[in-house]
Amino acid sequence: MILLWEAKMKGLLVLLAVSVAVFAKESFVGDQVLRITAKSETELVLLKELSQLEHLKLDFWTEPVEESLPVDIRVPFHSLQPVRAFLAYHEIHYNIMIEDLQALVDMEQREMINTRAPEPRSTDDFDYANYHTLSEINSFIDLLVRENPNLVSKVVIGQSYEGRALNVLKFSTGANRPGLWIDTGIHSREWVTQASGTWFAKKIVTGYGTDAALTAILDKFDIFLEIVTNPDGFQYTHSSNRMWRKTRKPNSGSSCVGVDPNRNWDAGFGGSGSSNSPCSETYRGPYAHSEPEVKAIVDFVKSHGNLKAFVSIHSYSQMLLYPYGYTRTPCKDQAELHELAKKAVTDLKSLYGTSYKYGSIITTIYQASGGTIDWTYDQGIKYSYTFELRDTGLYGFLLPARQIIPTAEETWLALMAIMEHTKNNS
Amino acid sequence: MNWFCFVWTVLFSMVWQCPAAPSTPSPTAPGSTAQDEVECPSNCVLLIYSNRSTSEAQDPLVMTSTELNPDHYEAQRAAHAVRYYLNTLYGTPFRQLSFSKVHQARTEDLGEAGMKYLLEISVKDSLNKSSEKLCSAEVVYPRGETQQPPKVQISCAASLQLNTSAEEEDFYKRYSAADSAVSGKDIPDSYGHVDPEMVPFWKLAGVASTFIMLNESNENTLYNLAQVAKITQLESQNGQLRLEYVVLLHDMISQVIIIACITTSDD
């Protein structure tokens, strides 16, 4: 009974801490909660004296009223030393109830936020107009496969550095087909891309059989869609740093973590459009394809051997880009890719008026060496494109959730233009 | 205090490039690795901007005037410098200036004096969304080893001047009251949400940031405000609204997130 009471009390006390934290925006970093049960009148008096010492800023959650009733005190980090010394000197026994209050508060807050909505029981219930966690997206992937076993399968192409599955959705209506590849989320902070990826996945299953153009594409090609191309980075943007871009692989000899997965490909690798410093956001890595997230796609592309289009999706800037990023030498299909890009952005704009620039990477945005689509293009995948989705800098990476679906819808029109052209020219 | 002549000043701004979160958590101090624990200036290292040299250094034998593709990055970056400049002059929490399109662009190599960009751009005013002004602008990027801000001029400056709006006056009146203690963090939040009440503070941070962005601009940068990490209202002096901001600026070219501390005060 007493144990139950104590547990309830702890829950209540933590709740109190949480609500205080939420509304007062105070920090409890390093603070501890000590529980003292006074064993004598003397000890009780001492505790009351302790509570009078204003400079210690002690927060008595329960007052010293009588012996045998526990007194809980939140001790701010800077007062721990003197308080412990005081208690030790007077031989007053105490327990540490909460070792780091802030950690507990943070955890509770995260749990509160995560219990926003119950897990969707079908992909029809999935909230496409919101951002999701890695586990929610992985659940979505499994759900989609279960609901559409004749159209969709999950291909695990490898593991991230931290051991997470690299999941690719395969949409296929027949064997031995050429393929079209789409990836989102290679840079983890570009959240509208992973969100759009889930929308694309659902669009494909609902469109097959109902949308003539998409059905024609799927009757000739497989579509491969990797929604969370950098899962370690994505997890990190949720847990620690919303602005994380790179992978999470440590760099030997440096305290800086991560490699830019869009500078790690073997195309102009090591050029001046990338950095050789591990602390840089455009660090190319120790060697080409050093990152398992990149190597997995490289291996997949090579072993598949029959991809006809490759689209890698980023944000932000509102651009549709084709090779090259590493050199100013125009790629040999420049004219065709330029025309197709023009059509794609015109289709995109038709929906909500969103304006995109288009051109080669190096002329339109900047020199980038070791980039994804330079490599895929040089592998012979002619229709290699990179998107930079909304917006142009007002919200940047922090695009409001209400813009996810409009972004996905308009981008889909551009993707359809690329896929249709690929179909008609392969 | 003069409510009818509102000019706020960026009193103090320093720029630090910090790793957005330390890679290894500090083992002893109760500091956290979360980005919202940034304190200015203690855990940041002063940035010595070394990213200046452009890989496309002009061949001295090349013609001094070069036509640019207005949609390509060279002209676009210069247009952003114009954008920062315009907002340092005319930006407020309720009015921001930007550009919709660069119509024409060319460069003039001024040798020792720097590289001049001449642009024809359409300027957008958030107060008047339906009409745009076609303006001529010049941006001169100085040459040298250390970062120096570009010098910007624009033809339509006079026509952009406006009086302080009632909205601005209300805003300053409301928040410079003695008991006002505005504070906030992570604006927008991870999901892009901005509390309606915080919108003017967010916009003000954007305008204040343009001072820094202009200062740090060169031919190899393109800045946007990524997020307001923290905002704290400072004690009002002489009825002024004083705010302390920690902002995250994103440079599109290096992809770096820069942490900057700004104090603003209306005059």
mmCIF file of C-alpha atoms in Angstrom, chain A residues 146-399:
data_model
loop_
_atom_site.group_PDB
_atom_site.id
_atom_site.type_symbol
_atom_site.label_atom_id
_atom_site.label_comp_id
_atom_site.label_asym_id
_atom_site.label_seq_id
_atom_site.Cartn_x
_atom_site.Cartn_y
_atom_site.Cartn_z
ATOM 1 C CA ARG A 146 0.235 -5.526 -45.979
ATOM 2 C CA GLU A 147 -2.656 -3.691 -47.623
ATOM 3 C CA ASN A 148 -1.318 -4.069 -51.161
ATOM 4 C CA PRO A 149 0.521 -7.377 -51.307
ATOM 5 C CA ASN A 150 0.158 -7.718 -55.060
ATOM 6 C CA LEU A 151 1.592 -4.317 -55.833
ATOM 7 C CA VAL A 152 3.968 -3.356 -53.047
ATOM 8 C CA SER A 153 6.876 -5.072 -51.363
ATOM 9 C CA LYS A 154 9.591 -3.877 -49.025
ATOM 10 C CA VAL A 155 13.191 -4.301 -50.069
ATOM 11 C CA VAL A 156 15.816 -3.786 -47.365
ATOM 12 C CA ILE A 157 18.863 -2.637 -49.305
ATOM 13 C CA GLY A 158 21.212 -2.380 -46.340
ATOM 14 C CA GLN A 159 21.745 -0.930 -42.888
ATOM 15 C CA SER A 160 22.589 2.538 -41.739
ATOM 16 C CA TYR A 161 25.707 3.174 -39.671
ATOM 17 C CA GLU A 162 23.679 2.836 -36.458
ATOM 18 C CA GLY A 163 22.110 -0.370 -37.691
ATOM 19 C CA ARG A 164 18.761 0.853 -38.960
ATOM 20 C CA ALA A 165 17.144 -0.835 -41.913
ATOM 21 C CA LEU A 166 17.342 1.021 -45.215
ATOM 22 C CA ASN A 167 13.825 0.369 -46.483
ATOM 23 C CA VAL A 168 12.831 0.707 -50.115
ATOM 24 C CA LEU A 169 9.274 0.275 -51.314
ATOM 25 C CA LYS A 170 8.997 -1.590 -54.589
ATOM 26 C CA PHE A 171 5.863 -1.046 -56.664
ATOM 27 C CA SER A 172 5.688 -3.730 -59.324
ATOM 28 C CA THR A 173 3.053 -5.296 -61.542
ATOM 29 C CA GLY A 174 5.294 -7.831 -63.242
ATOM 30 C CA ALA A 175 8.721 -9.412 -63.334
ATOM 31 C CA ASN A 176 11.970 -8.260 -64.937
ATOM 32 C CA ARG A 177 10.869 -4.705 -65.471
ATOM 33 C CA PRO A 178 13.091 -1.660 -65.901
ATOM 34 C CA GLY A 179 12.915 0.619 -62.879
ATOM 35 C CA LEU A 180 12.355 4.217 -61.820
ATOM 36 C CA TRP A 181 13.938 5.358 -58.556
ATOM 37 C CA ILE A 182 12.816 8.095 -56.139
ATOM 38 C CA ASP A 183 14.487 8.898 -52.836
ATOM 39 C CA THR A 184 13.581 11.420 -50.158
ATOM 40 C CA GLY A 185 15.252 12.381 -46.901
ATOM 41 C CA ILE A 186 18.897 11.879 -47.821
ATOM 42 C CA HIS A 187 19.501 15.105 -45.906
ATOM 43 C CA SER A 188 17.664 14.500 -42.686
ATOM 44 C CA ARG A 189 16.604 18.060 -41.819
ATOM 45 C CA GLU A 190 14.668 18.404 -45.069
ATOM 46 C CA TRP A 191 11.498 17.084 -43.458
ATOM 47 C CA VAL A 192 9.050 18.012 -46.216
ATOM 48 C CA THR A 193 10.794 15.440 -48.416
ATOM 49 C CA GLN A 194 10.225 12.381 -46.218
ATOM 50 C CA ALA A 195 6.679 13.619 -45.631
ATOM 51 C CA SER A 196 6.135 13.928 -49.377
ATOM 52 C CA GLY A 197 7.612 10.458 -49.843
ATOM 53 C CA THR A 198 4.883 8.899 -47.719
ATOM 54 C CA TRP A 199 2.293 10.791 -49.743
ATOM 55 C CA PHE A 200 3.852 9.560 -53.017
ATOM 56 C CA ALA A 201 3.699 5.977 -51.732
ATOM 57 C CA LYS A 202 -0.010 6.249 -51.033
ATOM 58 C CA LYS A 203 -0.585 8.073 -54.320
ATOM 59 C CA ILE A 204 0.946 5.215 -56.255
ATOM 60 C CA VAL A 205 -1.253 2.549 -54.690
ATOM 61 C CA THR A 206 -4.430 4.574 -55.047
ATOM 62 C CA GLY A 207 -3.548 5.624 -58.589
ATOM 63 C CA TYR A 208 -2.801 2.197 -59.973
ATOM 64 C CA GLY A 209 -5.892 1.082 -61.810
ATOM 65 C CA THR A 210 -7.594 4.456 -61.556
ATOM 66 C CA ASP A 211 -5.105 6.916 -63.028
ATOM 67 C CA ALA A 212 -4.484 6.005 -66.659
ATOM 68 C CA ALA A 213 -1.089 7.638 -66.973
ATOM 69 C CA LEU A 214 0.272 6.116 -63.767
ATOM 70 C CA THR A 215 -1.172 2.707 -64.637
ATOM 71 C CA ALA A 216 0.572 2.817 -68.013
ATOM 72 C CA ILE A 217 3.855 3.626 -66.289
ATOM 73 C CA LEU A 218 3.464 0.826 -63.751
ATOM 74 C CA ASP A 219 2.575 -1.650 -66.467
ATOM 75 C CA LYS A 220 5.986 -1.069 -67.960
ATOM 76 C CA PHE A 221 8.236 -0.073 -65.038
ATOM 77 C CA ASP A 222 8.806 -0.835 -61.396
ATOM 78 C CA ILE A 223 8.940 2.179 -59.107
ATOM 79 C CA PHE A 224 11.393 2.120 -56.208
ATOM 80 C CA LEU A 225 10.846 4.610 -53.402
ATOM 81 C CA GLU A 226 13.203 5.108 -50.475
ATOM 82 C CA ILE A 227 11.403 7.418 -48.068
ATOM 83 C CA VAL A 228 13.952 7.746 -45.245
ATOM 84 C CA THR A 229 17.263 7.552 -47.037
ATOM 85 C CA ASN A 230 19.199 8.736 -43.990
ATOM 86 C CA PRO A 231 17.421 7.179 -40.981
ATOM 87 C CA ASP A 232 20.194 7.872 -38.452
ATOM 88 C CA GLY A 233 20.158 11.548 -39.337
ATOM 89 C CA PHE A 234 16.370 11.590 -39.314
ATOM 90 C CA GLN A 235 16.216 10.056 -35.855
ATOM 91 C CA TYR A 236 18.737 12.656 -34.708
ATOM 92 C CA THR A 237 16.598 15.505 -36.013
ATOM 93 C CA HIS A 238 13.814 14.239 -33.778
ATOM 94 C CA SER A 239 15.850 13.478 -30.685
ATOM 95 C CA SER A 240 18.561 16.094 -30.619
ATOM 96 C CA ASN A 241 19.081 18.561 -33.406
ATOM 97 C CA ARG A 242 16.394 19.525 -35.866
ATOM 98 C CA MET A 243 19.024 21.060 -38.148
ATOM 99 C CA TRP A 244 21.119 17.907 -38.623
ATOM 100 C CA ARG A 245 21.948 17.250 -42.285
ATOM 101 C CA LYS A 246 24.570 14.535 -42.569
ATOM 102 C CA THR A 247 24.879 10.879 -41.628
ATOM 103 C CA ARG A 248 25.781 10.020 -38.033
ATOM 104 C CA LYS A 249 28.972 8.118 -38.579
ATOM 105 C CA PRO A 250 31.840 9.319 -36.361
ATOM 106 C CA ASN A 251 34.994 10.536 -38.084
ATOM 107 C CA SER A 252 38.257 9.145 -36.792
ATOM 108 C CA GLY A 253 40.555 11.802 -35.423
ATOM 109 C CA SER A 254 37.759 14.314 -35.096
ATOM 110 C CA SER A 255 35.056 15.165 -32.608
ATOM 111 C CA CYS A 256 32.749 16.067 -35.467
ATOM 112 C CA VAL A 257 30.250 13.491 -36.637
ATOM 113 C CA GLY A 258 28.804 12.703 -40.010
ATOM 114 C CA VAL A 259 29.378 12.815 -43.732
ATOM 115 C CA ASP A 260 27.328 14.706 -46.298
ATOM 116 C CA PRO A 261 25.677 11.819 -48.177
ATOM 117 C CA ASN A 262 25.267 14.070 -51.210
ATOM 118 C CA ARG A 263 29.027 14.599 -51.551
ATOM 119 C CA ASN A 264 29.990 10.985 -50.965
ATOM 120 C CA TRP A 265 29.325 9.560 -54.434
ATOM 121 C CA ASP A 266 32.013 8.582 -56.886
ATOM 122 C CA ALA A 267 31.475 11.380 -59.380
ATOM 123 C CA GLY A 268 34.014 14.154 -59.223
ATOM 124 C CA PHE A 269 34.604 12.887 -55.688
ATOM 125 C CA GLY A 270 36.956 15.129 -53.752
ATOM 126 C CA GLY A 271 36.435 18.157 -55.941
ATOM 127 C CA SER A 272 36.139 21.690 -54.695
ATOM 128 C CA GLY A 273 32.363 21.481 -54.465
ATOM 129 C CA SER A 274 32.791 19.513 -51.234
ATOM 130 C CA SER A 275 34.858 19.766 -48.081
ATOM 131 C CA ASN A 276 37.619 17.607 -46.650
ATOM 132 C CA SER A 277 36.844 18.701 -43.111
ATOM 133 C CA PRO A 278 34.748 16.336 -40.967
ATOM 134 C CA CYS A 279 33.206 19.339 -39.225
ATOM 135 C CA SER A 280 31.852 20.721 -42.460
ATOM 136 C CA GLU A 281 28.246 20.263 -43.527
ATOM 137 C CA THR A 282 29.532 19.300 -46.974
ATOM 138 C CA TYR A 283 32.202 16.859 -45.753
ATOM 139 C CA ARG A 284 32.720 14.319 -48.520
ATOM 140 C CA GLY A 285 33.827 11.479 -46.278
ATOM 141 C CA PRO A 286 37.121 9.579 -46.166
ATOM 142 C CA TYR A 287 36.471 7.977 -49.570
ATOM 143 C CA ALA A 288 33.691 7.617 -52.104
ATOM 144 C CA HIS A 289 30.781 5.444 -50.911
ATOM 145 C CA SER A 290 32.208 5.325 -47.398
ATOM 146 C CA GLU A 291 28.726 5.808 -45.991
ATOM 147 C CA PRO A 292 26.628 2.628 -45.758
ATOM 148 C CA GLU A 293 23.541 4.639 -46.669
ATOM 149 C CA VAL A 294 25.177 5.607 -49.957
ATOM 150 C CA LYS A 295 26.870 2.250 -50.580
ATOM 151 C CA ALA A 296 23.548 0.473 -50.224
ATOM 152 C CA ILE A 297 22.046 2.497 -53.061
ATOM 153 C CA VAL A 298 25.178 2.114 -55.185
ATOM 154 C CA ASP A 299 25.017 -1.674 -54.756
ATOM 155 C CA PHE A 300 21.311 -1.699 -55.494
ATOM 156 C CA VAL A 301 21.661 0.380 -58.654
ATOM 157 C CA LYS A 302 24.524 -1.761 -59.948
ATOM 158 C CA SER A 303 22.871 -5.069 -59.212
ATOM 159 C CA HIS A 304 19.522 -3.960 -60.622
ATOM 160 C CA GLY A 305 21.273 -2.833 -63.760
ATOM 161 C CA ASN A 306 18.125 -1.526 -65.444
ATOM 162 C CA LEU A 307 17.068 1.726 -63.872
ATOM 163 C CA LYS A 308 15.954 4.321 -66.387
ATOM 164 C CA ALA A 309 15.279 7.310 -64.157
ATOM 165 C CA PHE A 310 16.693 8.404 -60.817
ATOM 166 C CA VAL A 311 15.190 11.259 -58.803
ATOM 167 C CA SER A 312 16.706 12.419 -55.515
ATOM 168 C CA ILE A 313 14.588 14.837 -53.532
ATOM 169 C CA HIS A 314 15.812 17.635 -51.264
ATOM 170 C CA SER A 315 14.559 20.906 -49.863
ATOM 171 C CA TYR A 316 14.564 23.900 -49.936
ATOM 172 C CA SER A 317 14.896 26.345 -52.883
ATOM 173 C CA GLN A 318 12.220 25.340 -55.395
ATOM 174 C CA MET A 319 14.468 24.028 -58.127
ATOM 175 C CA LEU A 320 14.586 21.113 -60.538
ATOM 176 C CA LEU A 321 18.173 20.267 -61.349
ATOM 177 C CA TYR A 322 19.999 17.906 -63.687
ATOM 178 C CA PRO A 323 23.715 16.961 -63.925
ATOM 179 C CA TYR A 324 26.392 18.048 -63.493
ATOM 180 C CA GLY A 325 27.236 19.549 -60.137
ATOM 181 C CA TYR A 326 30.930 18.773 -60.190
ATOM 182 C CA THR A 327 31.857 20.270 -63.546
ATOM 183 C CA ARG A 328 30.756 23.052 -65.862
ATOM 184 C CA THR A 329 31.068 20.724 -68.824
ATOM 185 C CA PRO A 330 27.469 20.239 -69.947
ATOM 186 C CA CYS A 331 26.227 16.677 -69.761
ATOM 187 C CA LYS A 332 25.675 15.160 -73.203
ATOM 188 C CA ASP A 333 21.882 15.026 -72.794
ATOM 189 C CA GLN A 334 21.668 18.584 -71.557
ATOM 190 C CA ALA A 335 19.223 19.777 -74.196
ATOM 191 C CA GLU A 336 16.741 16.984 -73.587
ATOM 192 C CA LEU A 337 17.021 17.153 -69.816
ATOM 193 C CA HIS A 338 16.555 20.918 -69.950
ATOM 194 C CA GLU A 339 13.394 20.629 -72.048
ATOM 195 C CA LEU A 340 11.990 17.916 -69.831
ATOM 196 C CA ALA A 341 12.749 19.983 -66.721
ATOM 197 C CA LYS A 342 10.894 22.887 -68.290
ATOM 198 C CA LYS A 343 7.830 20.720 -68.880
ATOM 199 C CA ALA A 344 7.999 19.252 -65.398
ATOM 200 C CA VAL A 345 8.125 22.633 -63.648
ATOM 201 C CA THR A 346 5.348 23.956 -65.860
ATOM 202 C CA ASP A 347 3.160 21.045 -64.766
ATOM 203 C CA LEU A 348 4.190 21.631 -61.158
ATOM 204 C CA LYS A 349 3.283 25.299 -61.361
ATOM 205 C CA SER A 350 -0.128 24.562 -62.850
ATOM 206 C CA LEU A 351 -1.481 23.337 -59.530
ATOM 207 C CA TYR A 352 -0.771 26.129 -57.022
ATOM 208 C CA GLY A 353 1.348 28.628 -58.955
ATOM 209 C CA THR A 354 4.592 27.580 -57.278
ATOM 210 C CA SER A 355 7.564 28.806 -59.305
ATOM 211 C CA TYR A 356 10.611 26.632 -59.770
ATOM 212 C CA LYS A 357 13.945 27.440 -61.374
ATOM 213 C CA TYR A 358 15.590 24.708 -63.400
ATOM 214 C CA GLY A 359 18.955 23.971 -64.909
ATOM 215 C CA SER A 360 22.140 22.104 -64.203
ATOM 216 C CA ILE A 361 23.263 21.933 -60.585
ATOM 217 C CA ILE A 362 26.473 23.848 -61.082
ATOM 218 C CA THR A 363 24.937 26.798 -62.893
ATOM 219 C CA THR A 364 21.692 27.059 -60.970
ATOM 220 C CA ILE A 365 22.659 26.569 -57.341
ATOM 221 C CA TYR A 366 26.357 25.875 -56.728
ATOM 222 C CA GLN A 367 29.228 23.572 -57.474
ATOM 223 C CA ALA A 368 28.705 20.263 -55.710
ATOM 224 C CA SER A 369 31.189 17.423 -56.106
ATOM 225 C CA GLY A 370 30.432 13.801 -55.380
ATOM 226 C CA GLY A 371 26.686 14.274 -55.753
ATOM 227 C CA THR A 372 24.110 11.539 -56.205
ATOM 228 C CA ILE A 373 22.733 12.269 -59.644
ATOM 229 C CA ASP A 374 26.130 12.972 -61.198
ATOM 230 C CA TRP A 375 27.009 9.401 -60.296
ATOM 231 C CA THR A 376 23.735 7.890 -61.457
ATOM 232 C CA TYR A 377 23.919 9.815 -64.721
ATOM 233 C CA ASP A 378 27.459 8.600 -65.344
ATOM 234 C CA GLN A 379 26.185 5.057 -64.681
ATOM 235 C CA GLY A 380 23.984 5.505 -67.703
ATOM 236 C CA ILE A 381 20.726 6.511 -66.000
ATOM 237 C CA LYS A 382 19.889 9.347 -68.345
ATOM 238 C CA TYR A 383 16.898 10.818 -66.556
ATOM 239 C CA SER A 384 18.697 11.791 -63.368
ATOM 240 C CA TYR A 385 17.193 14.719 -61.528
ATOM 241 C CA THR A 386 17.376 16.427 -58.169
ATOM 242 C CA PHE A 387 14.481 18.391 -56.731
ATOM 243 C CA GLU A 388 14.714 21.146 -54.173
ATOM 244 C CA LEU A 389 11.174 21.448 -52.807
ATOM 245 C CA ARG A 390 9.423 24.352 -51.043
ATOM 246 C CA ASP A 391 10.037 26.990 -49.949
ATOM 247 C CA THR A 392 12.539 29.678 -50.959
ATOM 248 C CA GLY A 393 13.717 30.590 -47.475
ATOM 249 C CA LEU A 394 10.834 32.024 -45.466
ATOM 250 C CA TYR A 395 10.392 28.832 -43.436
ATOM 251 C CA GLY A 396 13.246 26.924 -45.082
ATOM 252 C CA PHE A 397 13.676 23.534 -43.451
ATOM 253 C CA LEU A 398 10.859 24.269 -41.012
ATOM 254 C CA LEU A 399 8.091 24.195 -43.595
#
